PDB file of C-alpha atoms in Angstrom:
ATOM      1  CA  MET L   1      -5.508  30.565  -4.040  1.00 23.00           C
ATOM      2  CA  ARG L   2      -2.325  32.075  -2.635  1.00 23.00           C
ATOM      3  CA  LYS L   3      -3.896  35.144  -1.102  1.00 28.00           C
ATOM      4  CA  GLY L   4      -3.916  36.642   2.347  1.00 28.00           C
ATOM      5  CA  SER L   5      -1.139  37.633   4.705  1.00 25.00           C
ATOM      6  CA  ALA L   6       0.763  35.384   7.070  1.00 24.00           C
ATOM      7  CA  ARG L   7      -1.468  33.561   9.549  1.00 24.00           C
ATOM      8  CA  GLN L   8      -4.601  34.805   7.782  1.00 26.00           C
ATOM      9  CA  ALA L   9      -7.208  32.165   6.992  1.00 27.00           C
ATOM     10  CA  ALA L  10      -9.584  32.303   4.057  1.00 28.00           C
ATOM     11  CA  LEU L  11     -12.743  30.239   4.506  1.00 29.00           C
ATOM     12  CA  VAL L  12     -14.346  28.872   1.368  1.00 32.00           C
ATOM     13  CA  CYS L  13     -17.931  27.658   1.504  1.00 32.00           C
ATOM     14  CA  PRO L  14     -18.689  24.052   0.580  1.00 35.00           C
ATOM     15  CA  ALA L  15     -19.327  23.321  -3.084  1.00 35.00           C
ATOM     16  CA  LEU L  16     -22.792  22.276  -4.096  1.00 34.00           C
ATOM     17  CA  VAL L  17     -23.038  18.835  -5.635  1.00 35.00           C
ATOM     18  CA  ARG L  18     -25.022  18.731  -8.863  1.00 40.00           C
ATOM     19  CA  GLN L  19     -27.666  16.062  -9.016  1.00 41.00           C
ATOM     20  CA  ASP L  20     -26.158  14.665 -12.218  1.00 43.00           C
ATOM     21  CA  GLY L  21     -22.750  14.294 -10.559  1.00 51.00           C
ATOM     22  CA  ARG L  22     -19.400  15.816 -11.439  1.00 58.00           C
ATOM     23  CA  MET L  23     -16.185  14.668 -13.000  1.00 61.00           C
ATOM     24  CA  PRO L  24     -12.821  15.240 -11.250  1.00 60.00           C
ATOM     25  CA  GLY L  25     -12.077  18.205 -13.503  1.00 56.00           C
ATOM     26  CA  ASP L  26     -15.079  20.011 -11.983  1.00 83.00           C
ATOM     27  CA  TYR L  27     -13.701  19.975  -8.449  1.00 96.00           C
ATOM     28  CA  ARG L  28     -11.275  22.529  -7.034  1.00 96.00           C
ATOM     29  CA  LEU L  29      -9.164  19.749  -5.533  1.00 97.00           C
ATOM     30  CA  TYR L  30      -8.184  18.660  -9.039  1.00 97.00           C
ATOM     31  CA  THR L  31      -7.947  22.112 -10.636  1.00 96.00           C
ATOM     32  CA  GLU L  32      -6.791  25.183  -8.709  1.00 96.00           C
ATOM     33  CA  LEU L  33      -5.651  23.108  -5.709  1.00 97.00           C
ATOM     34  CA  ALA L  34      -3.866  20.453  -7.781  1.00 97.00           C
ATOM     35  CA  GLY L  35      -0.441  21.782  -6.811  1.00 97.00           C
ATOM     36  CA  TRP L  36      -1.174  20.719  -3.238  1.00 97.00           C
ATOM     37  CA  TRP L  37      -1.975  17.131  -4.229  1.00 97.00           C
ATOM     38  CA  PRO L  38       1.538  15.746  -3.477  1.00 97.00           C
ATOM     39  CA  LEU L  39       1.111  17.008   0.104  1.00 97.00           C
ATOM     40  CA  ILE L  40      -2.522  16.017   0.545  1.00 97.00           C
ATOM     41  CA  SER L  41      -1.896  12.472  -0.732  1.00 95.00           C
ATOM     42  CA  PRO L  42       1.899  11.897  -0.872  1.00 95.00           C
ATOM     43  CA  PRO L  43       3.348   9.529  -3.505  1.00 95.00           C
ATOM     44  CA  GLU L  44       5.005   7.352  -0.869  1.00 94.00           C
ATOM     45  CA  ALA L  45       1.573   6.508   0.537  1.00 92.00           C
ATOM     46  CA  TYR L  46       0.900   4.464  -2.606  1.00 95.00           C
ATOM     47  CA  THR L  47       3.912   2.149  -2.352  1.00 96.00           C
ATOM     48  CA  GLU L  48       2.210  -0.970  -1.032  1.00 95.00           C
ATOM     49  CA  GLU L  49      -0.917  -0.605  -3.134  1.00 95.00           C
ATOM     50  CA  ALA L  50       1.129  -0.120  -6.305  1.00 97.00           C
ATOM     51  CA  ALA L  51       3.186  -3.190  -5.409  1.00 97.00           C
ATOM     52  CA  HIS L  52      -0.017  -5.199  -5.200  1.00 96.00           C
ATOM     53  CA  LEU L  53      -1.147  -3.925  -8.603  1.00 97.00           C
ATOM     54  CA  ALA L  54       2.279  -4.753 -10.049  1.00 97.00           C
ATOM     55  CA  ALA L  55       1.878  -8.276  -8.717  1.00 96.00           C
ATOM     56  CA  VAL L  56      -1.521  -8.562 -10.441  1.00 96.00           C
ATOM     57  CA  PHE L  57       0.059  -7.500 -13.741  1.00 97.00           C
ATOM     58  CA  ALA L  58       3.090  -9.735 -13.223  1.00 96.00           C
ATOM     59  CA  ALA L  59       0.877 -12.772 -12.667  1.00 95.00           C
ATOM     60  CA  ALA L  60      -1.072 -12.182 -15.870  1.00 95.00           C
ATOM     61  CA  THR L  61      -0.689 -14.423 -18.904  1.00 92.00           C
ATOM     62  CA  PRO L  62       0.266 -13.332 -21.502  1.00 90.00           C
ATOM     63  CA  PRO L  63       2.781 -10.950 -19.872  1.00 94.00           C
ATOM     64  CA  VAL L  64       1.869  -7.309 -19.259  1.00 98.00           C
ATOM     65  CA  ARG L  65       4.340  -4.724 -20.550  1.00 98.00           C
ATOM     66  CA  GLN L  66       2.248  -1.791 -21.786  1.00 98.00           C
ATOM     67  CA  VAL L  67      -0.368  -0.344 -19.433  1.00 98.00           C
ATOM     68  CA  LEU L  68      -2.963   2.361 -20.023  1.00 98.00           C
ATOM     69  CA  ASP L  69      -3.852   4.199 -16.803  1.00 98.00           C
ATOM     70  CA  LEU L  70      -7.276   5.845 -17.124  1.00 98.00           C
ATOM     71  CA  GLY L  71      -7.873   8.572 -14.557  1.00 98.00           C
ATOM     72  CA  SER L  72      -4.199   8.704 -13.582  1.00 98.00           C
ATOM     73  CA  GLY L  73      -4.512  11.934 -11.575  1.00 97.00           C
ATOM     74  CA  GLY L  74      -1.259  13.183 -10.108  1.00 98.00           C
ATOM     75  CA  GLY L  75       0.556  10.026 -11.175  1.00 98.00           C
ATOM     76  CA  HIS L  76       1.267   8.710  -7.693  1.00 98.00           C
ATOM     77  CA  VAL L  77       0.397   5.111  -8.556  1.00 98.00           C
ATOM     78  CA  ALA L  78       2.265   5.428 -11.858  1.00 98.00           C
ATOM     79  CA  ALA L  79       5.380   6.607 -10.038  1.00 98.00           C
ATOM     80  CA  HIS L  80       5.681   3.138  -8.507  1.00 98.00           C
ATOM     81  CA  LEU L  81       4.780   1.191 -11.664  1.00 98.00           C
ATOM     82  CA  LYS L  82       6.812   2.991 -14.330  1.00 98.00           C
ATOM     83  CA  GLY L  83      10.001   1.079 -13.526  1.00 97.00           C
ATOM     84  CA  ARG L  84       8.332  -2.189 -14.559  1.00 97.00           C
ATOM     85  CA  PHE L  85       5.808  -1.197 -17.204  1.00 98.00           C
ATOM     86  CA  ALA L  86       5.508   1.253 -20.098  1.00 98.00           C
ATOM     87  CA  LEU L  87       2.703   3.578 -18.989  1.00 98.00           C
ATOM     88  CA  THR L  88       0.351   5.870 -20.868  1.00 98.00           C
ATOM     89  CA  LEU L  89      -1.465   8.181 -18.451  1.00 98.00           C
ATOM     90  CA  VAL L  90      -4.868   9.702 -19.232  1.00 98.00           C
ATOM     91  CA  ASP L  91      -6.673  12.223 -17.057  1.00 98.00           C
ATOM     92  CA  LEU L  92      -9.387  14.835 -17.530  1.00 96.00           C
ATOM     93  CA  SER L  93      -7.657  17.491 -15.411  1.00 97.00           C
ATOM     94  CA  GLU L  94      -4.835  19.353 -17.127  1.00 97.00           C
ATOM     95  CA  GLU L  95      -3.697  20.598 -13.718  1.00 97.00           C
ATOM     96  CA  MET L  96      -3.336  17.070 -12.370  1.00 98.00           C
ATOM     97  CA  LEU L  97      -1.534  16.009 -15.545  1.00 98.00           C
ATOM     98  CA  ALA L  98       0.936  18.834 -14.916  1.00 98.00           C
ATOM     99  CA  VAL L  99       1.601  17.429 -11.438  1.00 98.00           C
ATOM    100  CA  SER L 100       2.123  13.987 -12.942  1.00 98.00           C
ATOM    101  CA  ARG L 101       4.419  15.240 -15.708  1.00 98.00           C
ATOM    102  CA  ARG L 102       6.756  16.669 -13.085  1.00 98.00           C
ATOM    103  CA  LEU L 103       6.802  13.368 -11.223  1.00 98.00           C
ATOM    104  CA  ASN L 104       6.749  11.056 -14.257  1.00 98.00           C
ATOM    105  CA  PRO L 105       8.404  12.890 -17.175  1.00 98.00           C
ATOM    106  CA  GLU L 106       9.261   9.600 -18.884  1.00 98.00           C
ATOM    107  CA  CYS L 107       5.583   8.624 -19.218  1.00 98.00           C
ATOM    108  CA  GLU L 108       3.239   9.611 -22.028  1.00 98.00           C
ATOM    109  CA  HIS L 109       0.459  11.909 -20.793  1.00 98.00           C
ATOM    110  CA  VAL L 110      -2.853  12.463 -22.590  1.00 98.00           C
ATOM    111  CA  ARG L 111      -5.732  14.700 -21.569  1.00 98.00           C
ATOM    112  CA  GLY L 112      -9.006  12.869 -22.026  1.00 98.00           C
ATOM    113  CA  ASP L 113     -12.290  11.751 -20.515  1.00 98.00           C
ATOM    114  CA  MET L 114     -12.136   8.126 -19.423  1.00 98.00           C
ATOM    115  CA  ARG L 115     -15.676   7.621 -20.666  1.00 98.00           C
ATOM    116  CA  THR L 116     -15.023   8.615 -24.259  1.00 98.00           C
ATOM    117  CA  VAL L 117     -11.279   8.777 -24.989  1.00 98.00           C
ATOM    118  CA  ARG L 118     -10.075   6.580 -27.858  1.00 98.00           C
ATOM    119  CA  LEU L 119      -6.327   6.459 -28.500  1.00 98.00           C
ATOM    120  CA  GLY L 120      -6.494   4.218 -31.549  1.00 98.00           C
ATOM    121  CA  ARG L 121      -4.210   1.567 -30.089  1.00 98.00           C
ATOM    122  CA  VAL L 122      -4.389  -1.294 -27.607  1.00 98.00           C
ATOM    123  CA  PHE L 123      -2.462  -2.248 -24.474  1.00 98.00           C
ATOM    124  CA  ASP L 124      -1.585  -5.382 -22.537  1.00 98.00           C
ATOM    125  CA  ALA L 125      -3.567  -4.038 -19.573  1.00 98.00           C
ATOM    126  CA  VAL L 126      -5.798  -1.108 -18.669  1.00 98.00           C
ATOM    127  CA  LEU L 127      -5.817   0.225 -15.098  1.00 98.00           C
ATOM    128  CA  VAL L 128      -8.724   2.277 -13.789  1.00 98.00           C
ATOM    129  CA  HIS L 129      -7.890   3.318 -10.242  1.00 96.00           C
ATOM    130  CA  ASP L 130     -10.072   5.285  -7.829  1.00 95.00           C
ATOM    131  CA  ALA L 131     -10.936   8.053 -10.315  1.00 97.00           C
ATOM    132  CA  VAL L 132     -13.667   5.630 -11.356  1.00 98.00           C
ATOM    133  CA  ASP L 133     -15.456   6.688  -8.159  1.00 97.00           C
ATOM    134  CA  TYR L 134     -16.524   9.847  -9.982  1.00 97.00           C
ATOM    135  CA  MET L 135     -18.809   7.769 -12.159  1.00 98.00           C
ATOM    136  CA  THR L 136     -22.118   8.275 -10.367  1.00 97.00           C
ATOM    137  CA  SER L 137     -24.491   6.663 -12.847  1.00 97.00           C
ATOM    138  CA  GLU L 138     -24.559   3.177 -14.275  1.00 97.00           C
ATOM    139  CA  ASP L 139     -24.337   4.643 -17.781  1.00 98.00           C
ATOM    140  CA  ASP L 140     -21.117   6.513 -16.913  1.00 98.00           C
ATOM    141  CA  LEU L 141     -19.608   3.383 -15.386  1.00 98.00           C
ATOM    142  CA  ARG L 142     -20.613   1.381 -18.453  1.00 98.00           C
ATOM    143  CA  GLN L 143     -18.808   3.866 -20.702  1.00 98.00           C
ATOM    144  CA  VAL L 144     -15.601   3.639 -18.651  1.00 98.00           C
ATOM    145  CA  ILE L 145     -15.626  -0.144 -18.816  1.00 98.00           C
ATOM    146  CA  GLN L 146     -16.256   0.019 -22.563  1.00 98.00           C
ATOM    147  CA  THR L 147     -13.288   2.394 -22.909  1.00 98.00           C
ATOM    148  CA  ALA L 148     -11.088  -0.055 -21.029  1.00 98.00           C
ATOM    149  CA  PHE L 149     -12.272  -2.930 -23.202  1.00 98.00           C
ATOM    150  CA  ALA L 150     -11.642  -0.941 -26.400  1.00 98.00           C
ATOM    151  CA  HIS L 151      -8.016  -0.397 -25.345  1.00 98.00           C
ATOM    152  CA  CYS L 152      -7.281  -3.960 -24.212  1.00 98.00           C
ATOM    153  CA  ARG L 153      -5.649  -6.134 -26.831  1.00 98.00           C
ATOM    154  CA  PRO L 154      -7.137  -9.629 -27.265  1.00 97.00           C
ATOM    155  CA  GLY L 155      -6.152 -11.534 -24.136  1.00 97.00           C
ATOM    156  CA  GLY L 156      -5.503  -8.239 -22.320  1.00 98.00           C
ATOM    157  CA  LEU L 157      -6.449  -7.461 -18.728  1.00 98.00           C
ATOM    158  CA  GLY L 158      -8.691  -4.747 -17.337  1.00 98.00           C
ATOM    159  CA  VAL L 159      -8.114  -3.821 -13.686  1.00 98.00           C
ATOM    160  CA  PHE L 160     -10.574  -1.596 -11.803  1.00 98.00           C
ATOM    161  CA  VAL L 161     -10.085  -0.370  -8.224  1.00 97.00           C
ATOM    162  CA  PRO L 162     -13.079   1.572  -6.884  1.00 97.00           C
ATOM    163  CA  ASP L 163     -12.841   2.853  -3.337  1.00 95.00           C
ATOM    164  CA  TYR L 164     -16.480   2.225  -2.562  1.00 96.00           C
ATOM    165  CA  LEU L 165     -18.970  -0.614  -2.928  1.00 96.00           C
ATOM    166  CA  ALA L 166     -22.620  -0.286  -1.947  1.00 96.00           C
ATOM    167  CA  ASP L 167     -22.476  -3.803  -0.499  1.00 94.00           C
ATOM    168  CA  THR L 168     -19.966  -2.856   2.201  1.00 95.00           C
ATOM    169  CA  PHE L 169     -20.184   0.917   2.593  1.00 96.00           C
ATOM    170  CA  ARG L 170     -20.542   2.450   6.018  1.00 96.00           C
ATOM    171  CA  ALA L 171     -20.238   6.053   7.109  1.00 97.00           C
ATOM    172  CA  ALA L 172     -16.684   6.986   8.030  1.00 96.00           C
ATOM    173  CA  SER L 173     -14.311   9.845   8.695  1.00 97.00           C
ATOM    174  CA  GLY L 174     -10.600  10.184   8.147  1.00 96.00           C
ATOM    175  CA  GLY L 175      -7.736  12.500   7.440  1.00 95.00           C
ATOM    176  CA  GLY L 176      -4.095  12.897   6.550  1.00 94.00           C
ATOM    177  CA  GLY L 177      -1.625  15.200   4.872  1.00 96.00           C
ATOM    178  CA  GLY L 178       2.043  16.036   4.532  1.00 96.00           C
ATOM    179  CA  ARG L 179       4.663  18.734   4.031  1.00 95.00           C
ATOM    180  CA  ASP L 180       7.419  19.520   1.565  1.00 95.00           C
ATOM    181  CA  ALA L 181      10.986  20.808   1.704  1.00 95.00           C
ATOM    182  CA  ALA L 182       9.827  24.334   0.844  1.00 95.00           C
ATOM    183  CA  GLY L 183       7.888  24.512   4.107  1.00 96.00           C
ATOM    184  CA  ARG L 184       4.382  24.056   2.730  1.00 98.00           C
ATOM    185  CA  GLN L 185       1.977  21.922   4.750  1.00 98.00           C
ATOM    186  CA  ALA L 186      -1.384  20.424   3.868  1.00 98.00           C
ATOM    187  CA  SER L 187      -3.820  18.450   5.968  1.00 97.00           C
ATOM    188  CA  PHE L 188      -7.369  17.290   5.423  1.00 97.00           C
ATOM    189  CA  ARG L 189     -10.357  15.792   7.108  1.00 98.00           C
ATOM    190  CA  GLU L 190     -13.083  13.857   5.318  1.00 97.00           C
ATOM    191  CA  TRP L 191     -16.524  12.585   6.147  1.00 98.00           C
ATOM    192  CA  ALA L 192     -18.198   9.954   3.956  1.00 98.00           C
ATOM    193  CA  TRP L 193     -21.909   9.263   4.250  1.00 98.00           C
ATOM    194  CA  ASP L 194     -24.771   7.907   2.175  1.00 97.00           C
ATOM    195  CA  PRO L 195     -27.757  10.244   1.732  1.00 96.00           C
ATOM    196  CA  ASP L 196     -29.859   7.401   0.275  1.00 95.00           C
ATOM    197  CA  PRO L 197     -28.758   3.762   0.699  1.00 93.00           C
ATOM    198  CA  ALA L 198     -31.251   2.733  -1.998  1.00 92.00           C
ATOM    199  CA  ASP L 199     -29.160   4.292  -4.776  1.00 93.00           C
ATOM    200  CA  GLU L 200     -25.540   3.801  -5.856  1.00 94.00           C
ATOM    201  CA  TRP L 201     -23.799   7.032  -4.906  1.00 97.00           C
ATOM    202  CA  ILE L 202     -22.486   8.578  -1.717  1.00 98.00           C
ATOM    203  CA  GLN L 203     -21.178  11.959  -0.613  1.00 98.00           C
ATOM    204  CA  VAL L 204     -17.738  12.735   0.805  1.00 98.00           C
ATOM    205  CA  GLU L 205     -17.174  16.115   2.425  1.00 98.00           C
ATOM    206  CA  TYR L 206     -13.615  17.436   2.667  1.00 98.00           C
ATOM    207  CA  GLU L 207     -11.940  20.161   4.656  1.00 98.00           C
ATOM    208  CA  PHE L 208      -8.423  21.050   3.483  1.00 98.00           C
ATOM    209  CA  THR L 209      -6.071  23.225   5.523  1.00 98.00           C
ATOM    210  CA  LEU L 210      -3.297  24.518   3.285  1.00 98.00           C
ATOM    211  CA  ARG L 211      -0.390  26.417   4.831  1.00 98.00           C
ATOM    212  CA  ALA L 212       1.975  28.163   2.434  1.00 97.00           C
ATOM    213  CA  ALA L 213       5.693  28.538   3.127  1.00 97.00           C
ATOM    214  CA  ASN L 214       5.109  32.146   4.236  1.00 96.00           C
ATOM    215  CA  GLY L 215       2.543  31.038   6.810  1.00 97.00           C
ATOM    216  CA  ALA L 216      -0.559  32.077   4.867  1.00 97.00           C
ATOM    217  CA  VAL L 217      -3.398  29.622   5.454  1.00 98.00           C
ATOM    218  CA  GLN L 218      -6.378  28.606   3.365  1.00 96.00           C
ATOM    219  CA  VAL L 219      -9.233  26.456   4.579  1.00 98.00           C
ATOM    220  CA  VAL L 220     -11.160  24.933   1.686  1.00 98.00           C
ATOM    221  CA  ARG L 221     -14.307  22.878   2.034  1.00 98.00           C
ATOM    222  CA  GLU L 222     -15.694  20.850  -0.839  1.00 97.00           C
ATOM    223  CA  ALA L 223     -18.297  18.100  -1.162  1.00 98.00           C
ATOM    224  CA  HIS L 224     -17.750  15.313  -3.715  1.00 97.00           C
ATOM    225  CA  ARG L 225     -20.465  13.030  -5.037  1.00 97.00           C
ATOM    226  CA  LEU L 226     -19.011   9.564  -5.691  1.00 98.00           C
ATOM    227  CA  GLY L 227     -20.275   6.287  -7.054  1.00 98.00           C
ATOM    228  CA  ALA L 228     -20.758   3.277  -4.807  1.00 97.00           C
ATOM    229  CA  PHE L 229     -22.052   0.518  -7.056  1.00 97.00           C
ATOM    230  CA  ARG L 230     -22.991  -2.975  -6.039  1.00 96.00           C
ATOM    231  CA  ARG L 231     -20.668  -5.890  -6.778  1.00 96.00           C
ATOM    232  CA  ASP L 232     -23.296  -7.445  -9.019  1.00 96.00           C
ATOM    233  CA  THR L 233     -23.525  -4.217 -11.035  1.00 97.00           C
ATOM    234  CA  TRP L 234     -19.773  -4.249 -11.630  1.00 98.00           C
ATOM    235  CA  LEU L 235     -19.747  -7.883 -12.728  1.00 98.00           C
ATOM    236  CA  ARG L 236     -22.741  -7.403 -15.020  1.00 98.00           C
ATOM    237  CA  LEU L 237     -21.249  -4.340 -16.738  1.00 98.00           C
ATOM    238  CA  LEU L 238     -17.877  -6.044 -17.173  1.00 98.00           C
ATOM    239  CA  ALA L 239     -19.578  -8.976 -18.883  1.00 98.00           C
ATOM    240  CA  ASP L 240     -21.798  -6.689 -20.977  1.00 98.00           C
ATOM    241  CA  ALA L 241     -18.692  -4.892 -22.293  1.00 98.00           C
ATOM    242  CA  GLY L 242     -17.215  -8.201 -23.446  1.00 98.00           C
ATOM    243  CA  PHE L 243     -14.835  -8.930 -20.583  1.00 98.00           C
ATOM    244  CA  ASP L 244     -14.575 -12.320 -18.940  1.00 97.00           C
ATOM    245  CA  PRO L 245     -14.905 -11.031 -15.352  1.00 97.00           C
ATOM    246  CA  GLY L 246     -12.888 -12.288 -12.405  1.00 94.00           C
ATOM    247  CA  PRO L 247     -14.818 -13.103  -9.222  1.00 87.00           C
ATOM    248  CA  GLY L 248     -14.490  -9.586  -7.802  1.00 81.00           C
ATOM    249  CA  PRO L 249     -14.408  -8.575  -4.135  1.00 82.00           C
ATOM    250  CA  GLY L 250     -15.696 -11.318  -1.897  1.00 68.00           C
ATOM    251  CA  GLY L 251     -15.855 -13.762  -4.813  1.00 65.00           C
ATOM    252  CA  GLY L 252     -12.953 -15.962  -3.763  1.00 51.00           C
ATOM    253  CA  SER L 253      -9.908 -15.980  -1.530  1.00 37.00           C
ATOM    254  CA  ASN L 254      -7.124 -16.493  -4.015  1.00 35.00           C
ATOM    255  CA  GLY L 255      -8.189 -14.690  -7.179  1.00 37.00           C
ATOM    256  CA  SER L 256      -8.379 -16.642 -10.423  1.00 36.00           C
ATOM    257  CA  SER L 257      -6.460 -17.428 -13.560  1.00 36.00           C
ATOM    258  CA  HIS L 258      -6.571 -13.737 -14.420  1.00 39.00           C
ATOM    259  CA  GLY L 259      -4.066 -13.079 -11.670  1.00 36.00           C
ATOM    260  CA  GLU L 260      -6.357 -10.899  -9.549  1.00 37.00           C
ATOM    261  CA  SER L 261      -6.892 -10.896  -5.808  1.00 37.00           C
ATOM    262  CA  SER L 262     -10.283 -10.642  -4.187  1.00 35.00           C
ATOM    263  CA  HIS L 263     -11.068  -8.341  -1.317  1.00 32.00           C
ATOM    264  CA  GLY L 264     -14.110  -8.396   0.861  1.00 32.00           C
ATOM    265  CA  GLU L 265     -15.511  -5.909   3.336  1.00 32.00           C
ATOM    266  CA  ASN L 266     -12.413  -5.701   5.509  1.00 30.00           C
ATOM    267  CA  SER L 267      -9.853  -5.381   2.710  1.00 30.00           C
ATOM    268  CA  ARG L 268      -9.017  -1.804   3.699  1.00 30.00           C
ATOM    269  CA  GLY L 269      -8.635  -2.563   7.369  1.00 29.00           C
ATOM    270  CA  GLU L 270     -11.123  -1.646  10.078  1.00 30.00           C
ATOM    271  CA  ASN L 271      -9.998   1.336  12.087  1.00 31.00           C
ATOM    272  CA  SER L 272     -11.147   4.809  13.022  1.00 32.00           C
ATOM    273  CA  ARG L 273     -11.363   5.750   9.344  1.00 33.00           C
ATOM    274  CA  GLY L 274     -14.122   3.223   8.762  1.00 36.00           C
ATOM    275  CA  GLU L 275     -14.298   1.617   5.360  1.00 40.00           C
ATOM    276  CA  ASN L 276     -11.979   3.899   3.450  1.00 44.00           C
ATOM    277  CA  SER L 277     -10.286   7.220   2.935  1.00 48.00           C
ATOM    278  CA  ARG L 278      -9.693   8.593  -0.566  1.00 47.00           C
ATOM    279  CA  ALA L 279      -6.550  10.593   0.151  1.00 46.00           C
ATOM    280  CA  GLU L 280      -5.137   9.047   3.267  1.00 43.00           C
ATOM    281  CA  GLY L 281      -1.526   9.209   4.342  1.00 38.00           C
ATOM    282  CA  SER L 282      -1.189   5.478   4.968  1.00 37.00           C
ATOM    283  CA  ARG L 283      -2.554   2.816   2.647  1.00 41.00           C
ATOM    284  CA  GLY L 284      -2.743  -0.906   2.994  1.00 45.00           C
ATOM    285  CA  ALA L 285      -1.576  -3.336   0.323  1.00 52.00           C
ATOM    286  CA  MET L 286      -4.873  -2.801  -1.501  1.00 56.00           C
ATOM    287  CA  ARG L 287      -7.085  -0.054  -0.194  1.00 63.00           C
ATOM    288  CA  GLY L 288      -9.703  -0.316  -2.921  1.00 77.00           C
ATOM    289  CA  HIS L 289     -11.932  -3.122  -4.140  1.00 94.00           C
ATOM    290  CA  LEU L 290     -10.348  -5.020  -7.008  1.00 96.00           C
ATOM    291  CA  PHE L 291     -12.271  -6.075 -10.109  1.00 97.00           C
ATOM    292  CA  THR L 292     -10.644  -7.579 -13.187  1.00 97.00           C
ATOM    293  CA  GLY L 293     -11.756  -8.655 -16.615  1.00 98.00           C
ATOM    294  CA  ARG L 294      -9.976 -10.515 -19.382  1.00 97.00           C
ATOM    295  CA  ARG L 295     -10.682  -9.575 -22.997  1.00 98.00           C
ATOM    296  CA  PRO L 296     -11.175 -12.877 -24.839  1.00 97.00           C
ATOM    297  CA  ALA L 297      -8.204 -13.809 -26.999  1.00 95.00           C
ATOM    298  CA  GLY L 298     -10.315 -14.894 -29.934  1.00 76.00           C
TER     299      GLY L 298
END
């Protein structure tokens, strides 16, 4: 993608979204453009959200020490958690794992599909952050939750943080970006909309402007199909997998004995971005919608 002379722009047509959905490894953002990820969504933007997740783990009983992060991406959440927990990071994209290895060399990295990976060991907690949004069918989401359950030790905690819920979704736009010491700059705009409110997926269209240190510019447009499931669907699938679900977003103001917090429609803050922004430069304490489940101890 580093082609063209200084100040020359290359325009890439939007990607078509397959009707059966795609996984992150199918999108250019997470493959050939992965090296730009630290500028598109800088690690420091995750500080407050990671602190909230750390508080969820810290409040858990029994204590959380070992955490499996499914769909860890570039490791930007892990960068803020690794000082407190022993992390194993799993992602489908080898390119994103390479980004994470540079940032988090002390963490174990494993390439795998969050729907089917089996590591043969269990953890105190399993974290599934916003990569879960790429599950666009109930069957895919069920498999991810089953994977999390399979890797939770008895009494362990599953934590899921989807960006989108059908119950609260509204069309929105946003943007962000950053730069590095080498002189590279990246910015993006995004537009999220729901082609059919009767189903449980939405579409987010991105435009990335990537300026290399030599001034060469790429403009890349890509459309992502993402899941937006209903709260009741999440709670049902958590219970079906064997978890004892927490109340979920909107289910209570102070969480429960699992140590989770609950976030309703305004948990991300109401501003010009609307409900949410996947790769924004400024995040609140918890940008996503938090679901938890406890694996029974018996």
